[in-house]
Coordinates of C-alpha atoms in Angstrom, one line a residue:
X7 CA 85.8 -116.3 29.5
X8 CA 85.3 -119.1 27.2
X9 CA 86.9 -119.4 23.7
X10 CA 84.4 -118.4 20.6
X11 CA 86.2 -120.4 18.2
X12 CA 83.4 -118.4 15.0
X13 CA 82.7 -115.3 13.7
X14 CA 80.6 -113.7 16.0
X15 CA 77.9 -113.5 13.2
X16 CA 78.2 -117.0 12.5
X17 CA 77.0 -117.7 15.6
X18 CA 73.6 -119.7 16.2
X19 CA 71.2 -118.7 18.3
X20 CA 71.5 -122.0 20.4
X21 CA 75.6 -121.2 20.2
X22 CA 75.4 -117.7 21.6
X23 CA 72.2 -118.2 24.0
X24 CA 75.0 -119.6 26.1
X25 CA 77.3 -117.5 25.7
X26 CA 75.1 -114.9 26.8
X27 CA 73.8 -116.6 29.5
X28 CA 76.8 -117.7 31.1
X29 CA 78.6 -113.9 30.8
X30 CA 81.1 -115.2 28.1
X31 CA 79.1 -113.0 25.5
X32 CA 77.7 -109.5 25.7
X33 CA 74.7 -108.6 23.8
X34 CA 76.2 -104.6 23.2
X35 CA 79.2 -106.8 21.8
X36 CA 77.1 -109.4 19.5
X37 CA 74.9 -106.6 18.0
X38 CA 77.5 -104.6 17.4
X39 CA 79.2 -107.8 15.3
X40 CA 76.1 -107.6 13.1
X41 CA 76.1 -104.1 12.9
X42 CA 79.8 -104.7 11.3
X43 CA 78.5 -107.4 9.4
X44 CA 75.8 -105.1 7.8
X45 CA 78.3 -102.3 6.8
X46 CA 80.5 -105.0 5.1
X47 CA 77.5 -106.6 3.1
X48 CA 74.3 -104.3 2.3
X49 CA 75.8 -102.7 -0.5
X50 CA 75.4 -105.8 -2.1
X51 CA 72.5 -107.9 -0.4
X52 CA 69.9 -104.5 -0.3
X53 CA 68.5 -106.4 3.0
X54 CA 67.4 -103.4 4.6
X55 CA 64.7 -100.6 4.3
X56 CA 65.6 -99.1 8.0
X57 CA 68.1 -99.9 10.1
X58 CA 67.8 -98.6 14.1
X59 CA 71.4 -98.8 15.1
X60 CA 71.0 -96.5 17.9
X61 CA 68.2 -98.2 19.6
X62 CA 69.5 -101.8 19.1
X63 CA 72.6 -100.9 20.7
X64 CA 70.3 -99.1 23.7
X65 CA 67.9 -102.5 23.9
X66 CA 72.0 -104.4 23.6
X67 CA 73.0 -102.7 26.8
X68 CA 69.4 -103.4 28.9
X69 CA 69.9 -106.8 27.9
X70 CA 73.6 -107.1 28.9
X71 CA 72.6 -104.8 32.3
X72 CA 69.0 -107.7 32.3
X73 CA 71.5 -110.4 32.4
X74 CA 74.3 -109.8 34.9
X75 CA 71.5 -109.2 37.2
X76 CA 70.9 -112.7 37.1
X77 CA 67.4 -112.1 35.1
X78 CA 68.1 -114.0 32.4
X79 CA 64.5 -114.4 29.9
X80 CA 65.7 -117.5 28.2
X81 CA 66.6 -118.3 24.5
X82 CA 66.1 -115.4 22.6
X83 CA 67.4 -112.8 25.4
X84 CA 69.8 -110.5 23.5
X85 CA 69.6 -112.3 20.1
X86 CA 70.1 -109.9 17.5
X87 CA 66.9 -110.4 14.5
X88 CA 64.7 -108.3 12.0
X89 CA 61.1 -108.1 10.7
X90 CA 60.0 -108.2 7.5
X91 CA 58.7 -104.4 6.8
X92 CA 55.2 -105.6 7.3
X93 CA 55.4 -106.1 10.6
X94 CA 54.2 -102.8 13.2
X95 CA 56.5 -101.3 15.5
X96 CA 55.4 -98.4 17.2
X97 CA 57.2 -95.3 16.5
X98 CA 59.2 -97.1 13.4
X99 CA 57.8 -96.5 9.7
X100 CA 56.4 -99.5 8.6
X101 CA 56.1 -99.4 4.5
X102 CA 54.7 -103.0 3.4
X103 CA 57.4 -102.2 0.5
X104 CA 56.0 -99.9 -1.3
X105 CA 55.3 -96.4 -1.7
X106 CA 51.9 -96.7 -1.1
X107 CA 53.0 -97.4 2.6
X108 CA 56.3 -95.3 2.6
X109 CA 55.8 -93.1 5.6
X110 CA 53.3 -94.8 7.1
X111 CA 54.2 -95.1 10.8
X112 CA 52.5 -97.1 13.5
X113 CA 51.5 -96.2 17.1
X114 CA 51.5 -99.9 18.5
X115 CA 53.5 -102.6 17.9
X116 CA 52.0 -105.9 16.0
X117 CA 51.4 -108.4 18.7
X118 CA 54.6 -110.7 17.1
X119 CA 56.9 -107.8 17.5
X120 CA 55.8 -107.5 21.4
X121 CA 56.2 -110.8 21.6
X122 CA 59.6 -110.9 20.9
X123 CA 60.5 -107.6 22.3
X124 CA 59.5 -109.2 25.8
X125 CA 61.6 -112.3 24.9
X126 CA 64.9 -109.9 25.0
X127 CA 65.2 -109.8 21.3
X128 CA 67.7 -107.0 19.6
X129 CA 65.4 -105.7 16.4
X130 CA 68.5 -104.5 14.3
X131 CA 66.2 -103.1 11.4
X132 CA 63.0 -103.6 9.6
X133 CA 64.0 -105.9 6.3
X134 CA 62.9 -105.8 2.3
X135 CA 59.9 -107.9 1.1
X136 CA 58.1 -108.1 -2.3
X137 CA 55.6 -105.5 -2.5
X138 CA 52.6 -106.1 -0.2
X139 CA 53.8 -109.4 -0.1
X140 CA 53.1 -110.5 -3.0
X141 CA 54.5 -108.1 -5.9
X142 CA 58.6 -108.8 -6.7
X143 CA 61.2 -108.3 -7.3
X144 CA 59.7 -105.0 -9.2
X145 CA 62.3 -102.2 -9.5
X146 CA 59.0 -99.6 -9.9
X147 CA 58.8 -99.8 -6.0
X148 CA 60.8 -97.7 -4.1
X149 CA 63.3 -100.8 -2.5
X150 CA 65.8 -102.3 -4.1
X151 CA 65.4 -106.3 -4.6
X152 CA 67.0 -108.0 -2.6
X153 CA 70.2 -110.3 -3.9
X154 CA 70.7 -113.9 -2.8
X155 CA 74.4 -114.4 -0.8
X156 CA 75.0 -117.5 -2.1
X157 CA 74.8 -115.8 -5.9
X158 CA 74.2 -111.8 -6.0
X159 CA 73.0 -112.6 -9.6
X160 CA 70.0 -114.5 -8.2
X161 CA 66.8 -113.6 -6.3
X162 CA 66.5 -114.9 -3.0
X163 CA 62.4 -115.7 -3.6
X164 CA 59.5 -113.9 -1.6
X165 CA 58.0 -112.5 -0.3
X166 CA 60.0 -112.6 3.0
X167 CA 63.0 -111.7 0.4
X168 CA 65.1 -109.5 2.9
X169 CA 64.4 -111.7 5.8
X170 CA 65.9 -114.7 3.7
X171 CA 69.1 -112.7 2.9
X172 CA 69.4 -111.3 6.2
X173 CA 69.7 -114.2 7.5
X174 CA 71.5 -116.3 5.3
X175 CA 74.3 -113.8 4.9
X176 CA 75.0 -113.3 8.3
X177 CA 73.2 -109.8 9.1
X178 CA 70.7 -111.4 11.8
X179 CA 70.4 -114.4 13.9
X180 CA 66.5 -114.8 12.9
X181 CA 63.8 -113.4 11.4
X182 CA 60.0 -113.0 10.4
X183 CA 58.6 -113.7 7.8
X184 CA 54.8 -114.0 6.6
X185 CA 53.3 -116.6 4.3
X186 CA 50.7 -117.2 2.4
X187 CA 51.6 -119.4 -0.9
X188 CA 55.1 -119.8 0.5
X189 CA 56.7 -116.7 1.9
X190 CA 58.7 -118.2 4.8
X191 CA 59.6 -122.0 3.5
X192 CA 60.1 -120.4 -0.4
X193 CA 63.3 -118.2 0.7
X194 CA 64.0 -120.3 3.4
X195 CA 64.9 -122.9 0.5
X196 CA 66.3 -120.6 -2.1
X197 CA 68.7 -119.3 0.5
X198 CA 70.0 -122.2 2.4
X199 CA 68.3 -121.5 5.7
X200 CA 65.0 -122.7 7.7
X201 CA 61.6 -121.4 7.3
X202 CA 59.3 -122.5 10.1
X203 CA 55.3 -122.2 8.8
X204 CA 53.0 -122.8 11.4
X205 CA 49.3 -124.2 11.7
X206 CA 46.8 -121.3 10.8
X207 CA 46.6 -119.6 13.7
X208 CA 49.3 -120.6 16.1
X209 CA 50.9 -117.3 16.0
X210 CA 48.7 -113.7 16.0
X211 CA 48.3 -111.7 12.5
X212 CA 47.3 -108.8 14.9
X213 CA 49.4 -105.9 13.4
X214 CA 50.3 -107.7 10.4
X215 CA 49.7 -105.7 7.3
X216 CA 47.0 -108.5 4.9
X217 CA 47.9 -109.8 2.2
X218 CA 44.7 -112.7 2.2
X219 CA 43.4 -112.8 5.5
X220 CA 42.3 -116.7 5.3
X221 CA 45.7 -117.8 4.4
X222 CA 48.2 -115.6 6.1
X223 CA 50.6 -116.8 8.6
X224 CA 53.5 -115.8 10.6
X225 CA 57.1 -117.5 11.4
X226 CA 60.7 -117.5 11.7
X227 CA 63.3 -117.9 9.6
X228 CA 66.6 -118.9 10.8
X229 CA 69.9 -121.2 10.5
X230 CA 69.0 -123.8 12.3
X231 CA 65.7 -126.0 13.4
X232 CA 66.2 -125.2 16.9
X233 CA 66.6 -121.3 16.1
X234 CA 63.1 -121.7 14.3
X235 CA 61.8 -123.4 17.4
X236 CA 62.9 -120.5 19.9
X237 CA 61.5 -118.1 17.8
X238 CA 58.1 -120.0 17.8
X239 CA 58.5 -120.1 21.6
X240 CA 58.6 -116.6 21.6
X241 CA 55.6 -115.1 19.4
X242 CA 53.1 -118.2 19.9
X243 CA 49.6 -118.0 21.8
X244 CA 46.3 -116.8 21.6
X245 CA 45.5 -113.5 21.0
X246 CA 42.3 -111.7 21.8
X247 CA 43.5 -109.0 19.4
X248 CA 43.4 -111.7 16.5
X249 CA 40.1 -113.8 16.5
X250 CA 42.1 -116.6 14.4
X251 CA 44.2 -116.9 17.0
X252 CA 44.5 -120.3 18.7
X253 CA 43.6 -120.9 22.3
X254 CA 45.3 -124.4 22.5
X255 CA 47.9 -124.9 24.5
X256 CA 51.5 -123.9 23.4
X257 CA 54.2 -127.1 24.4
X258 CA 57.6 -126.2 25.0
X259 CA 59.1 -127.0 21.6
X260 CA 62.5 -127.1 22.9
X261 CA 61.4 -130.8 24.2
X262 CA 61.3 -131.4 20.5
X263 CA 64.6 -130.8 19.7
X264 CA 65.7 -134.5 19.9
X265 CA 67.4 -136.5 17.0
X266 CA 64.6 -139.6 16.8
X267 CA 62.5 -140.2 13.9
X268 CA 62.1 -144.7 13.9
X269 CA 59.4 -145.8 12.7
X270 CA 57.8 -142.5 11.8
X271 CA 55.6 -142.7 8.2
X272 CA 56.8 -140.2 5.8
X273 CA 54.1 -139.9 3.3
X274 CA 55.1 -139.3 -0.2
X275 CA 53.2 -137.6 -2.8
X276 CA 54.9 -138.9 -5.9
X277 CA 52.5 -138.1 -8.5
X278 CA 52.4 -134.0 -8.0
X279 CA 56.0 -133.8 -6.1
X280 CA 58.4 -136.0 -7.8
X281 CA 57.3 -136.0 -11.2
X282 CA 58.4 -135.0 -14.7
X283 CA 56.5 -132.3 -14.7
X284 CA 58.2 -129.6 -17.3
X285 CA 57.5 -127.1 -13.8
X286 CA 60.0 -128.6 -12.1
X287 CA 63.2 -128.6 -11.8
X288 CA 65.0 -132.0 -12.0
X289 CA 67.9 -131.6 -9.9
X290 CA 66.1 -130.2 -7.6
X291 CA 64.0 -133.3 -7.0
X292 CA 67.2 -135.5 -7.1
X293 CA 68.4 -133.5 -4.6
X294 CA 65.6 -133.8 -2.1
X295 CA 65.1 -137.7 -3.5
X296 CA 68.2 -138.3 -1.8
X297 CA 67.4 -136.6 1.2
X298 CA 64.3 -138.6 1.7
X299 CA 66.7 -141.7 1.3
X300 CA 68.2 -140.5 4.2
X301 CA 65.4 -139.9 6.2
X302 CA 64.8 -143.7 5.4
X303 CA 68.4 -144.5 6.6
X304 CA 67.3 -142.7 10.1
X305 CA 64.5 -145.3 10.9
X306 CA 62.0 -143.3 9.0
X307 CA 59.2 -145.3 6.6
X308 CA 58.4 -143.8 3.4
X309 CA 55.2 -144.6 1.8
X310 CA 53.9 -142.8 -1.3
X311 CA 50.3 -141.4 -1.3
X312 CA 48.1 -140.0 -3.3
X313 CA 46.2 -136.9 -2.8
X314 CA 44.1 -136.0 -6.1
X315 CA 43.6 -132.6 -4.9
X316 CA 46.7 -131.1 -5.4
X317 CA 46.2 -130.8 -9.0
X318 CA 43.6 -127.9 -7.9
X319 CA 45.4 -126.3 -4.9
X320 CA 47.2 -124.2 -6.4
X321 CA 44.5 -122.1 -8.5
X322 CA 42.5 -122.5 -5.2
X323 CA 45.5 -120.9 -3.7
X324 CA 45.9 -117.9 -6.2
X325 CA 41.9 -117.0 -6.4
X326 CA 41.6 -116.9 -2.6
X327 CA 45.1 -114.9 -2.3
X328 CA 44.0 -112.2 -4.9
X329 CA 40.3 -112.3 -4.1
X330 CA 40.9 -111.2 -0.2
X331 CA 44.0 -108.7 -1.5
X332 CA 42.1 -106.5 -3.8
X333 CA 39.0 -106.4 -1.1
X334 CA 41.5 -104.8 1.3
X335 CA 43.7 -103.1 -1.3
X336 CA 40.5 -102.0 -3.6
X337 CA 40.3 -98.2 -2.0
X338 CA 43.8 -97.6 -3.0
X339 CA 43.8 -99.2 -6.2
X340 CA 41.0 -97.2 -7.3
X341 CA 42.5 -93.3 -5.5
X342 CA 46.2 -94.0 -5.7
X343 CA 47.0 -96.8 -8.2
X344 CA 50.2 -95.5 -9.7
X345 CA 51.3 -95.4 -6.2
X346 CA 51.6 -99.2 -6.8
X347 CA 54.6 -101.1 -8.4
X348 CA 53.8 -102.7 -11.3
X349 CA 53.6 -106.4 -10.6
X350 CA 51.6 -105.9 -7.3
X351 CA 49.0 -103.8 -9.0
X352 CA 48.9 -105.9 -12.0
X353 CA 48.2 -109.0 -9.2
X354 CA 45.5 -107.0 -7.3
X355 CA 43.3 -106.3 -9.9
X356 CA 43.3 -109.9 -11.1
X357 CA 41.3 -110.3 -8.0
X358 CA 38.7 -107.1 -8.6
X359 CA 38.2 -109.3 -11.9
X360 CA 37.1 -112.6 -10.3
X361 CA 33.2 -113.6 -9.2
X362 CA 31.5 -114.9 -6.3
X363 CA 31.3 -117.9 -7.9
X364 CA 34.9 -118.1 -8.7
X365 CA 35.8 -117.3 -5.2
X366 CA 33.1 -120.4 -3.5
X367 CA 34.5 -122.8 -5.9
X368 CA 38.2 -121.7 -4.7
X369 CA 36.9 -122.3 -1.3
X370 CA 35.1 -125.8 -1.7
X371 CA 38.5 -126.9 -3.1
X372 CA 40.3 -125.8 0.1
X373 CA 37.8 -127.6 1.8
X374 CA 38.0 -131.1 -0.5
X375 CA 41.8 -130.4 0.2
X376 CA 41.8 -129.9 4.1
X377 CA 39.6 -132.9 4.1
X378 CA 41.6 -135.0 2.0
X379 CA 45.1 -134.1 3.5
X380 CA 43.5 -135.0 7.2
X381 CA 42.2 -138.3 6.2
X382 CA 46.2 -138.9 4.4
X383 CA 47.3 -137.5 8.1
X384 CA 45.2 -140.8 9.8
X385 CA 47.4 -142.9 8.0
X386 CA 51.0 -141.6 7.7
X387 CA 52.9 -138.8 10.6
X388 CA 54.4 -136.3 7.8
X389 CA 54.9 -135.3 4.2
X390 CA 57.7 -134.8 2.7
X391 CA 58.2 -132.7 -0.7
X392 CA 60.8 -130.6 -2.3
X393 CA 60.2 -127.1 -0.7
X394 CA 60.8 -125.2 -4.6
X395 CA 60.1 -126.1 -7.7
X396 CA 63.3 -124.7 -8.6
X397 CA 66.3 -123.5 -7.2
X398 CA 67.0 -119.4 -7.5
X399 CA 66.6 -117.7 -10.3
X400 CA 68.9 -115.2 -12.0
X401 CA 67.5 -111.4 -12.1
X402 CA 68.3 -111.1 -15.5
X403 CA 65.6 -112.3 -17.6
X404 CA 63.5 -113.3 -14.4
X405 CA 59.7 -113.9 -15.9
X406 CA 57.2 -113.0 -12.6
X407 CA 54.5 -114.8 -14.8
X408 CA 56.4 -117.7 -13.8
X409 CA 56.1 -117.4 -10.1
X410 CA 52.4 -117.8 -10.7
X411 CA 52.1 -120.0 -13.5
X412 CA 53.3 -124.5 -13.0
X413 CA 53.1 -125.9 -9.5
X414 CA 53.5 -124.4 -6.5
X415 CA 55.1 -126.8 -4.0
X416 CA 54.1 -124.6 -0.7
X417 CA 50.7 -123.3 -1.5
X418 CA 49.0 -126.9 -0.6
X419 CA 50.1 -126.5 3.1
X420 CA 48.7 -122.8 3.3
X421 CA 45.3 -123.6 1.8
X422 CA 45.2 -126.4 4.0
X423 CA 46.8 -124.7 7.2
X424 CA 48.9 -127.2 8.4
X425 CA 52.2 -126.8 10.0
X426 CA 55.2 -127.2 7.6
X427 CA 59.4 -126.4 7.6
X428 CA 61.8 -126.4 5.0
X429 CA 65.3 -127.6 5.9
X430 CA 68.6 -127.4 3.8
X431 CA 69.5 -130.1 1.8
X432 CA 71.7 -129.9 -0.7
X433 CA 73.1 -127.6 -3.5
X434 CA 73.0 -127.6 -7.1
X435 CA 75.8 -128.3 -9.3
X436 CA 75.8 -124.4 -9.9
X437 CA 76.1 -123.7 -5.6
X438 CA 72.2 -122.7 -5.3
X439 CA 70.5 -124.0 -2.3
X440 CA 67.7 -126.5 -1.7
X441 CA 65.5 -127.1 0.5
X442 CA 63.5 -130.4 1.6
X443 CA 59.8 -129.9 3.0
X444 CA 58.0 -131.7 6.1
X445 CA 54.6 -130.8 6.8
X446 CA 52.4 -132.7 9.3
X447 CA 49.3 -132.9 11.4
X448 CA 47.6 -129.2 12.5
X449 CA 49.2 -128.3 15.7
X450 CA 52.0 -130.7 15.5
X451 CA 54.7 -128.2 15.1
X452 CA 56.4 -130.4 17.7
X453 CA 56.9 -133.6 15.3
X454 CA 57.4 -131.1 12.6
X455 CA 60.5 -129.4 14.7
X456 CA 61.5 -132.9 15.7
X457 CA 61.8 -134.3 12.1
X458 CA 63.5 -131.7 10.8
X459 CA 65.9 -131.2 13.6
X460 CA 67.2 -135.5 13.1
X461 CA 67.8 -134.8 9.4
X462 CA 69.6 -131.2 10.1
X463 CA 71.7 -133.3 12.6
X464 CA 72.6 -136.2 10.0
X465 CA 72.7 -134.0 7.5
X466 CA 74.6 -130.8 8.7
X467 CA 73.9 -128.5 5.6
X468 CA 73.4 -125.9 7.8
X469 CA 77.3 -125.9 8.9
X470 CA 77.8 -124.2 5.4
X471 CA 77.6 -120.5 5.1
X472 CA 77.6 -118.3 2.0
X473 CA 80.9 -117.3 0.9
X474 CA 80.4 -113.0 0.5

């Protein structure tokens, strides 16, 4: 039996994918570590909505039973991970957060949670989220927010907020979050970790409660790059249940994870990410200015761009979001609206409040933007930003005008669809997290994964855990 020299909860996916796989590691062993690792920490974190500690432990012992048997599924066989509570699983209350949802219970599971279920995956539990994905942290819903582990004082950002501390803290290996202004990157950043975005429709919606159908997208959140990149593996492919759903072909983005990024173009959108812009956060940017430095140091070029559209994505961004919410949400808000936490509903009908008008014009920016960010993508391989605006912010006094109000640093690459990751680098002089951003061509999660992975490699950021 080989030596495991970590926690077993410290583990990465990559680490104990081995482990498994060679017989050095049983899964009924692992999940039971995170099991543990829950008990220690929720009290504190609030990561959960349901846990399913009985039927982990029964999918643990198929897997170990799968495995000794020689029929080993690959990378995510036996990997203990979570979904975000908007995700369906058959049989398993499903509550979007809120209490219009709270007993709501599907009959078949989303076509991600399948997905991963056929991969070998151990779902521990179903994990908080801002309301609907959008409203939070609201203490008029029924969940408790939940806390970031690198400081319980401090949100951990949505709305894949449990996913995020799940993760980070050491309660899960991976996983899902959903995104449509910044869902997966956003906590990925606030919490240390990885958030993987893919291109619009990479990955099926199919059994994926809406938030804005046009700009929703689903992906993992994890330690590492090459977590992120197994998790991909898994739930990525067309799906006839979701008509956005992709039918190009899905490469093996393990092949990615490779530490090379000479003479790739990095381009650099100064004037909207590096600014002074009273928005944004300065050491936040000096943080990720250094990063990029790096990247230079690895063979990369940086060139700065400009991309004039920005300066209209992000109301673009919020008028399309809200718009497409309160179409789907609209019966309940008019039956049922105290049912509703107070941010979420406040959000909702900001939509029910815009025209048709307002709506086109949000869409003929999308289109100026898509347009404009292709044409950037001729001439350069990637972007690079800041992933956050800021780093965490405290609970007490937190303003959620403020999510929506100043830049949004994510929103460009969900109005425009294209693939983007945030990666660790650095921490504040107070110990908060931050993240660096890499977005690229549609369908090139592959250079994405690749870029990412060299800096994570230089860099190592993700060696340091949360100390709770």
């Amino acid at each position: 039996m080989a030596q495991i020299d970590k926690k077993l909860y410290e583990l990465t996916m990559r680490e104990a994918g081995k482990l498994l796989k060679n017989g050095d590691l049983s899964p009924v062993e692992l999940a039971q570590a995170f099991f543990e690792r829950i008990d220690e920490t929720e009290d504190r974190l609030h990561s959960f909505i349901t846990l399913l500690n009985d039927r982990a432990m029964g999918e643990a012992r198929k897997a170990e039973g799968e495995i000794r048997s020689g029929n080993y599924k690959g990378p995510m066989h036996g990997i203990p991970i979570v979904l975000k509570d908007l995700y369906d699983t058959a049989g398993i209350r499903t509550t979007s957060g809120s209490q219009v949802d709270f007993d709501r219970v599907p009959t078949e599971d989303s076509t991600a949670t399948s997905r991963l279920a056929e991969s070998g995956a151990i779902l521990l539990g179903k994990v908080t989220m801002h309301e609907f994905a959008l409203g939070g942290p609201d203490w008029t819903t029924p969940f408790e927010p939940a806390c970031n582990p690198w400081n319980l004082d401090h949100i951990t950002g949505g709305s894949s907020s449990g996913t995020a501390s799940a993760v980070a803290s050491g309660q899960a290996m991976g996983g899902l979050g959903s995104c449509t202004g910044g869902s997966i990157r956003g906590p990925a950043s606030l919490c240390g970790i990885v958030g993987l975005k893919p291109t619009y429709g990479r990955v099926s919606r199919a059994g994926v409660v809406t938030l804005s159908w046009s700009q929703d997208h689903v992906g993992p959140l994890t330690y590492t790059v090459e977590d992120s990149a197994y998790m991909l593996q898994a739930i990525a492919g067309h799906d006839p249940k979701d008509p956005t759903s992709s039918r190009s072909t899905v490469p093996d983005y393990s092949l990615s994870l490779r530490e090379d990024i000479r003479g790739k173009v990095f381009g650099l959108p100064r004037h909207y990410f590096f600014d002074d812009d009273p928005s944004v956060n300065a050491e936040v940017v000096a943080v990720v200015e250094k990063a990029v430095a790096e990247l230079e140091s690895l063979g990369a070029k940086i060139e700065e761009i400009e991309l004039p559209s920005l300066d209209y994505v992000r109301a673009a961004n919020t008028i399309i979001m809200v718009s497409e919410a309160f179409a789907y949400h609209e019966p309940n808000l008019k039956t049922r609206p105290e049912d509703f936490g107070e941010i979420v509903r406040a959000r909702f009908r900001i939509g029910g409040m815009l025209s048709a008008g307002d709506y086109l014009q949000a869409q003929r920016c999308r289109q100026w933007s898509k347009r404009e960010f292709a044409a950037a993508l001729q001439k350069v391989d990637f972007f690079v930003t800041p992933t956050m605006t800021q780093p965490a912010a405290a609970f007490e006094g937190y303003d959620p005008i403020a999510t929506i109000q100043g830049r949004s640093f994510t929103a460009p690459f969900n109005v425009t669809g294209l693939p983007a990751i945030s990666v660790p680098c650095g921490f504040t002089q107070t110990g908060l997290p931050v993240g660096m951003q890499i977005a690229g061509k549609a369908f090139d999660e592959p250079g994405v994964i690749q870029a990412a992975y060299t800096y994570q490699q230089h860099a190592g950021w993700y060696e340091r855990r949360p100390n709770i």
